[in-house]
């Protein structure tokens, strides 16, 4: 065991050189690289924290907007619901009114049709009654309907004499209007009867084919009708009364 | 049988004999420097670290963390010095398994050189840390009576460092050589494996002791010295 001091000196020099070499090529590059990487990691962490904060802020803002949107959506839904209900009520009212109007129109049309039908029925009935009466009178009594009506009118005038005088006033002319010309004997009977009740009144006879079969008497302001139409009207009124004023269909 | 490679002259350079200790020291130096240069030549922030660079980072950070457990504060100069001590001793001892290689650490001259380096480094680090007065004052602590003992202690540290490392490595190499002569097939392998373990432990101990000595010299006055191994 001996020490070679030359070798010792050389080894000290070698060691110092090795320290410098490793410092130059090992420690400094490695530590600088680690420091740079740590700085980069720190920077990235800072950026990540900033990004996370930003993302959280955006998320918070998004949640607030979402909350507002939900509230707005609820309000909008409520508004739309109310609007829809109002519109539905309006449409229902319009439909109801329109239906009521149509129903009223339909009812009016039905009533009109009923009236028309009744009128046609009356006319048909009157025609049938008239034809049958004419035929029966003609076949059985050899007499016309108008003649028979006139004779009957003559008999009916007596109970109404006072009323007719009051209604006739100062009338000087009595006009007897018939659907067809009356027989002379009938005219004479009628004149004789009228002269008894109205001595100062002149009697004239007129024919009006547009008039319903029968006799119409006009004295001054008074008018007395004894026609098939008036008879039918009276008959219809009687039927209505019996039906309790119901529709005449 | 040569107990030290100092006696083996490899070649002569400009009239100076280059013995095996210096030759293999240069070999270790070239190996360490070359490997470092190769691995760190493309070391840029934009280049991702490869496995070799990561290995070096693990080694350097490991040394740095060991120093940080002992030294009062982070010091790159201490890392350069103690880290180089560890790497040189460790690589020299690990190369014991290479046939024909004689570890420079099995030479008392090398271990003496390293011990002298530590012996010089301790006051240098102490003076740079505490100042000349502050460092010299440590020799008078806890009282001036302790001055000769402190001086003796300082030198005995270096001597113990040198002898410990030399004895372990040289004895390992010598025992392996003897066993290779006696029983050449099995025991030398076992002893070499044991030598690797011993070599690594000795490298660790040498570097740690150097760090402890230096850190005790650079520690602030209020801080008590850390216990040595």
XYZ file of C-alpha atoms in Angstrom:
478
model
C 0.000 0.000 0.000
C 1.710 3.131 -1.239
C 0.701 6.519 -2.515
C 2.032 7.772 -5.821
C 1.825 11.491 -5.381
C 2.160 12.092 -9.106
C -0.895 9.966 -9.597
C -2.623 11.773 -6.775
C -1.992 15.102 -8.472
C -3.124 13.737 -11.813
C -6.264 12.288 -10.282
C -7.091 15.590 -8.590
C -6.720 17.289 -11.950
C -8.727 14.550 -13.629
C -11.451 14.899 -11.019
C -11.675 18.649 -11.439
C -11.833 18.241 -15.205
C -14.543 15.628 -14.786
C -16.483 18.014 -12.533
C -16.296 20.673 -15.216
C -17.199 18.259 -18.012
C -20.193 16.853 -16.184
C -21.300 20.310 -15.187
C -21.058 21.355 -18.829
C -22.596 18.282 -20.454
C -24.729 16.655 -17.777
C -25.921 18.670 -14.815
C -26.545 22.013 -16.423
C -28.457 20.714 -19.512
C -30.453 18.271 -17.442
C -31.321 20.747 -14.679
C -32.008 23.562 -17.137
C -34.255 21.205 -19.096
C -36.070 20.210 -15.915
C -36.437 23.843 -14.873
C -37.708 24.784 -18.337
C -40.167 21.928 -18.268
C -41.317 22.834 -14.775
C -41.732 26.441 -15.856
C -43.684 25.275 -18.880
C -45.807 22.998 -16.692
C -46.387 25.856 -14.262
C -47.346 28.118 -17.144
C -49.660 25.483 -18.562
C -51.161 24.885 -15.137
C -51.736 28.616 -14.801
C -53.280 28.692 -18.251
C -55.339 25.626 -17.381
C -56.517 27.274 -14.155
C -57.367 30.434 -16.089
C -59.119 28.376 -18.733
C -60.952 26.461 -16.024
C -61.985 29.714 -14.338
C -63.108 31.034 -17.696
C -64.989 27.837 -18.415
C -66.629 27.955 -14.993
C -67.614 31.581 -15.585
C -69.036 30.650 -18.975
C -70.825 27.695 -17.396
C -72.264 29.953 -14.699
C -73.343 32.449 -17.319
C -74.845 29.650 -19.358
C -76.745 28.368 -16.337
C -78.058 31.846 -15.609
C -79.128 32.235 -19.222
C -80.700 28.808 -19.098
C -82.544 29.755 -15.919
C -83.748 32.970 -17.491
C -84.707 31.060 -20.596
C -86.701 28.601 -18.515
C -88.468 31.447 -16.727
C -89.065 33.210 -20.031
C -90.235 29.976 -21.568
C -92.672 29.432 -18.700
C -93.955 32.972 -19.021
C -94.205 32.589 -22.782
C -96.018 29.278 -22.385
C -98.437 30.885 -19.944
C -98.973 33.801 -22.312
C -99.470 31.468 -25.245
C -101.830 29.325 -23.191
C -103.878 32.345 -22.186
C -103.854 33.644 -25.715
C -104.921 30.232 -27.005
C -107.685 30.074 -24.428
C -108.864 33.560 -25.380
C -108.718 32.685 -29.052
C -110.529 29.415 -28.360
C -113.213 31.251 -26.408
C -113.516 33.816 -29.188
C -113.748 31.118 -31.850
C -116.225 29.167 -29.770
C -118.340 32.298 -29.246
C -118.158 33.080 -32.956
C -119.042 29.498 -33.813
C -121.824 29.534 -31.261
C -123.143 32.832 -32.625
C -122.835 31.585 -36.157
C -124.575 28.357 -35.214
C -127.281 30.345 -33.427
C -127.641 32.587 -36.420
C -127.785 29.629 -38.766
C -130.232 27.900 -36.471
C -132.351 31.061 -36.346
C -132.134 31.330 -40.148
C -133.012 27.702 -40.468
C -135.869 28.149 -38.042
C -137.065 31.177 -39.990
C -136.769 29.195 -43.183
C -138.666 26.330 -41.593
C -141.315 28.741 -40.345
C -141.528 30.337 -43.761
C -141.791 26.946 -45.383
C -144.437 26.020 -42.845
C -146.351 29.179 -43.628
C -146.029 28.552 -47.330
C -147.110 24.982 -46.850
C -150.053 26.102 -44.751
C -150.963 28.689 -47.346
C -150.790 26.086 -50.087
C -152.767 23.727 -47.927
C -155.321 26.399 -47.280
C -155.522 27.260 -50.925
C -155.768 23.618 -51.908
C -158.378 23.060 -49.195
C -160.278 26.132 -50.211
C -160.208 25.101 -53.850
C -161.326 21.614 -52.982
C -164.004 22.898 -50.624
C -165.117 25.421 -53.169
C -165.256 22.929 -55.975
C -167.144 20.429 -53.859
C -169.535 23.074 -52.597
C -170.142 24.400 -56.107
C -170.694 20.950 -57.453
C -172.970 19.961 -54.558
C -175.038 23.142 -54.826
C -175.207 22.914 -58.572
C -176.094 19.221 -58.622
C -178.498 19.178 -55.717
C -180.085 22.636 -55.734
C -179.350 23.953 -59.203
C -177.847 27.043 -57.585
C -174.396 28.735 -57.659
C -172.268 29.275 -54.605
C -172.202 33.041 -54.970
C -175.976 33.127 -55.161
C -176.250 31.058 -52.051
C -173.644 33.220 -50.263
C -175.521 36.344 -51.264
C -178.789 34.981 -49.894
C -177.050 33.978 -46.720
C -175.429 37.433 -46.475
C -178.846 38.976 -46.794
C -180.021 36.967 -43.798
C -176.856 37.832 -41.813
C -177.232 41.562 -42.325
C -180.257 41.989 -40.067
C -178.474 41.241 -36.764
C -175.649 43.561 -37.750
C -177.809 46.436 -38.965
C -177.097 48.742 -36.040
C -173.366 48.210 -36.218
C -173.287 48.705 -39.976
C -175.284 51.963 -39.733
C -172.859 53.276 -37.142
C -169.885 52.260 -39.231
C -171.280 53.443 -42.577
C -171.783 57.015 -41.397
C -173.104 59.289 -44.216
C -172.313 56.866 -47.033
C -174.860 57.048 -49.875
C -173.643 54.185 -51.985
C -173.453 50.509 -51.173
C -171.152 48.463 -53.422
C -171.510 44.720 -53.607
C -168.362 43.076 -55.073
C -168.483 39.413 -56.135
C -166.116 36.957 -57.835
C -168.652 36.289 -60.567
C -171.829 37.984 -61.631
C -174.791 37.311 -59.332
C -178.158 36.141 -60.656
C -180.766 38.846 -61.038
C -183.084 37.320 -58.489
C -180.271 37.232 -55.979
C -179.431 40.837 -56.755
C -183.084 41.820 -56.255
C -183.316 40.028 -52.926
C -180.111 41.644 -51.755
C -181.217 45.157 -52.881
C -184.575 44.679 -51.150
C -182.907 43.639 -47.959
C -180.384 46.561 -48.038
C -183.124 49.128 -48.786
C -184.914 47.987 -45.627
C -181.826 48.688 -43.472
C -180.428 51.633 -45.481
C -183.332 53.298 -47.274
C -181.420 56.303 -48.630
C -178.467 54.232 -49.990
C -178.137 53.273 -53.660
C -176.924 49.722 -54.357
C -174.530 48.804 -57.200
C -172.994 45.412 -58.133
C -169.407 44.885 -59.299
C -167.468 41.813 -60.400
C -163.823 41.282 -59.295
C -162.338 37.971 -60.469
C -159.270 38.533 -58.315
C -161.402 38.403 -55.239
C -161.994 35.199 -53.393
C -165.355 33.584 -54.120
C -168.024 35.271 -52.009
C -169.515 38.699 -51.392
C -167.888 41.907 -50.121
C -170.116 44.826 -49.070
C -168.794 48.378 -48.740
C -170.911 51.179 -47.329
C -169.080 54.449 -46.574
C -166.319 53.487 -44.216
C -167.785 50.088 -43.382
C -166.797 46.861 -45.118
C -168.277 43.455 -44.634
C -166.684 40.421 -46.265
C -168.432 37.089 -46.609
C -165.933 35.159 -48.731
C -164.322 31.794 -48.827
C -160.956 33.319 -47.744
C -162.468 34.916 -44.677
C -164.212 31.680 -43.908
C -160.970 29.751 -44.263
C -159.128 32.320 -42.122
C -161.758 31.975 -39.482
C -161.519 28.221 -39.723
C -157.703 28.359 -39.368
C -157.982 30.670 -36.371
C -160.380 28.236 -34.814
C -157.970 25.361 -35.431
C -155.099 27.390 -33.927
C -157.131 28.125 -30.858
C -157.926 24.468 -30.446
C -154.196 23.564 -30.866
C -153.153 26.050 -28.203
C -151.749 28.691 -30.561
C -149.095 26.201 -31.833
C -147.496 26.245 -35.230
C -149.971 25.779 -38.038
C -148.026 23.102 -39.808
C 0.347 -9.676 -7.493
C -0.211 -5.928 -7.793
C -2.333 -4.506 -5.001
C -2.605 -1.172 -6.795
C -2.885 -0.284 -10.472
C -0.452 2.567 -9.924
C 2.389 0.179 -10.617
C 1.033 -0.884 -14.020
C 2.285 1.446 -16.736
C -0.011 1.374 -19.747
C 1.946 3.686 -22.057
C 4.186 6.731 -22.056
C 2.940 10.154 -23.130
C 5.524 12.881 -23.792
C 7.971 11.019 -21.594
C 5.512 10.643 -18.750
C 4.474 7.133 -17.778
C 0.666 6.726 -17.820
C -0.259 4.078 -15.285
C -3.464 2.007 -15.182
C -5.068 4.243 -12.557
C -4.880 7.332 -14.772
C -5.683 5.347 -17.911
C -8.854 3.825 -16.504
C -9.790 7.156 -14.917
C -9.663 8.706 -18.368
C -11.725 5.810 -19.633
C -14.408 6.485 -16.983
C -14.238 10.204 -17.726
C -14.701 9.612 -21.457
C -17.511 7.181 -20.762
C -19.395 9.587 -18.479
C -18.812 12.657 -20.620
C -19.527 10.881 -23.894
C -22.744 9.381 -22.608
C -23.820 12.748 -21.231
C -23.031 14.506 -24.501
C -24.856 11.903 -26.544
C -27.952 12.030 -24.414
C -28.127 15.789 -23.883
C -27.077 16.905 -27.372
C -30.693 17.280 -28.543
C -32.000 18.513 -25.257
C -34.432 21.277 -26.223
C -37.805 22.212 -24.758
C -39.580 21.319 -27.999
C -38.036 17.814 -28.106
C -39.900 15.298 -25.949
C -37.676 13.446 -23.455
C -36.614 9.924 -24.411
C -35.827 7.053 -22.059
C -32.102 7.907 -21.832
C -32.764 11.507 -20.972
C -35.355 10.406 -18.436
C -32.793 8.032 -16.914
C -30.278 10.860 -16.567
C -32.964 13.088 -15.090
C -33.807 10.402 -12.552
C -30.143 10.035 -11.603
C -29.513 13.781 -11.332
C -32.760 14.448 -9.468
C -32.005 11.530 -7.163
C -28.596 12.955 -6.313
C -30.148 16.405 -5.890
C -32.843 15.080 -3.548
C -30.234 13.234 -1.457
C -28.197 16.426 -1.161
C -31.338 18.421 -0.353
C -31.997 16.116 2.617
C -28.589 16.974 4.061
C -27.574 20.420 2.857
C -29.278 23.501 4.367
C -30.253 24.964 1.006
C -30.215 24.145 -2.667
C -26.756 24.523 -4.177
C -25.832 23.590 -7.704
C -22.111 23.772 -6.930
C -22.513 21.147 -4.242
C -24.467 19.037 -6.730
C -21.670 19.348 -9.285
C -19.053 18.297 -6.750
C -20.848 15.573 -4.789
C -22.657 14.269 -7.865
C -19.407 13.915 -9.770
C -17.837 12.136 -6.816
C -20.751 9.675 -6.717
C -20.883 9.079 -10.472
C -17.131 8.633 -10.800
C -16.827 6.250 -7.877
C -20.005 4.357 -8.808
C -19.106 3.893 -12.498
C -15.536 2.934 -11.580
C -16.798 0.329 -9.126
C -19.491 -0.986 -11.512
C -16.895 -1.472 -14.247
C -15.214 -3.974 -11.902
C -17.204 -6.665 -13.697
C -15.604 -5.813 -17.042
C -12.766 -8.264 -17.632
C -9.413 -6.561 -17.630
C -10.737 -3.369 -16.112
C -9.026 -2.203 -12.950
C -11.133 0.273 -10.991
C -9.234 3.521 -10.323
C -10.886 3.546 -6.902
C -8.873 0.472 -5.961
C -5.838 2.754 -6.017
C -5.009 4.521 -2.803
C -3.714 7.409 -4.905
C -7.157 7.909 -6.435
C -9.007 7.719 -3.122
C -6.399 10.020 -1.600
C -6.891 12.450 -4.460
C -10.637 12.367 -3.941
C -10.217 12.795 -0.173
C -7.898 15.742 -0.728
C -10.458 17.198 -3.089
C -13.094 16.940 -0.351
C -10.619 18.303 2.181
C -10.066 21.350 -0.019
C -13.717 21.695 -0.990
C -14.970 21.856 2.592
C -13.211 25.125 3.506
C -13.905 26.562 0.058
C -17.628 25.941 0.394
C -17.514 27.123 4.006
C -15.731 30.347 3.168
C -18.008 31.049 0.215
C -21.019 30.461 2.439
C -20.033 32.036 5.769
C -17.114 34.210 4.814
C -13.540 33.663 5.908
C -14.062 34.850 9.487
C -17.247 32.920 9.911
C -15.654 29.739 8.667
C -12.494 30.022 10.771
C -14.675 30.699 13.779
C -16.109 27.208 13.453
C -12.721 25.804 14.491
C -13.037 27.626 17.807
C -16.418 26.156 18.611
C -17.586 25.356 21.166
C -14.391 26.893 22.711
C -10.873 27.766 21.554
C -9.566 24.728 23.428
C -11.179 22.607 20.719
C -9.061 24.211 17.939
C -6.433 21.432 17.670
C -9.072 18.766 17.915
C -11.122 20.396 15.211
C -8.062 20.573 12.952
C -7.231 16.927 13.634
C -10.868 16.042 13.037
C -10.800 17.816 9.700
C -7.799 15.854 8.477
C -8.948 12.576 9.965
C -12.146 12.917 7.950
C -10.165 12.988 4.718
C -7.970 10.130 5.742
C -10.919 7.987 6.788
C -12.682 8.767 3.509
C -9.656 7.735 1.476
C -8.853 4.597 3.444
C -12.471 3.424 3.642
C -13.033 3.624 -0.085
C -9.660 2.247 -1.007
C -9.917 -0.639 1.440
C -13.334 -1.749 0.316
C -12.700 -1.584 -3.414
C -9.164 -2.893 -3.310
C -10.135 -5.750 -1.023
C -13.046 -6.666 -3.265
C -10.812 -6.706 -6.328
C -8.067 -8.618 -4.537
C -10.491 -11.208 -3.132
C -12.047 -11.665 -6.582
C -8.578 -12.155 -8.085
C -7.579 -14.680 -5.414
C -10.798 -16.643 -5.801
C -10.363 -16.584 -9.564
C -7.061 -18.351 -9.035
C -8.386 -20.860 -6.476
C -11.890 -21.582 -7.764
C -12.285 -20.010 -11.198
C -15.840 -21.148 -12.067
C -18.293 -20.087 -9.378
C -16.993 -17.996 -6.485
C -15.565 -15.111 -8.535
C -19.070 -14.476 -9.978
C -20.601 -14.319 -6.522
C -17.838 -12.055 -5.289
C -18.199 -9.805 -8.322
C -21.935 -9.443 -7.640
C -21.124 -8.696 -4.041
C -18.471 -6.280 -5.243
C -21.062 -4.429 -7.336
C -23.223 -3.980 -4.266
C -20.273 -2.945 -2.146
C -19.075 -0.562 -4.828
C -22.447 1.177 -5.070
C -22.714 1.416 -1.297
C -19.208 2.850 -1.042
C -19.923 5.385 -3.758
C -23.058 6.431 -1.905
C -21.223 6.620 1.409
C -18.334 8.594 -0.062
C -20.615 11.132 -1.717
C -22.903 11.413 1.282
C -20.001 11.914 3.687
C -18.516 14.569 1.430
C -21.893 16.289 1.306
C -22.254 16.110 5.081
C -18.791 17.602 5.613
C -19.445 20.387 3.154
C -22.939 21.100 4.431
C -21.682 21.199 8.021
C -19.176 23.800 6.914
C -21.796 25.823 5.061
C -24.592 25.485 7.644
C -25.738 28.727 9.306
C -24.254 29.271 12.829
C -27.601 28.801 14.554
C -28.229 25.476 12.870
C -26.673 22.448 14.590
C -24.547 20.146 12.532
C -26.160 17.060 11.205
C -24.925 13.737 12.414
C -22.586 11.933 10.120
C -22.713 8.274 9.320
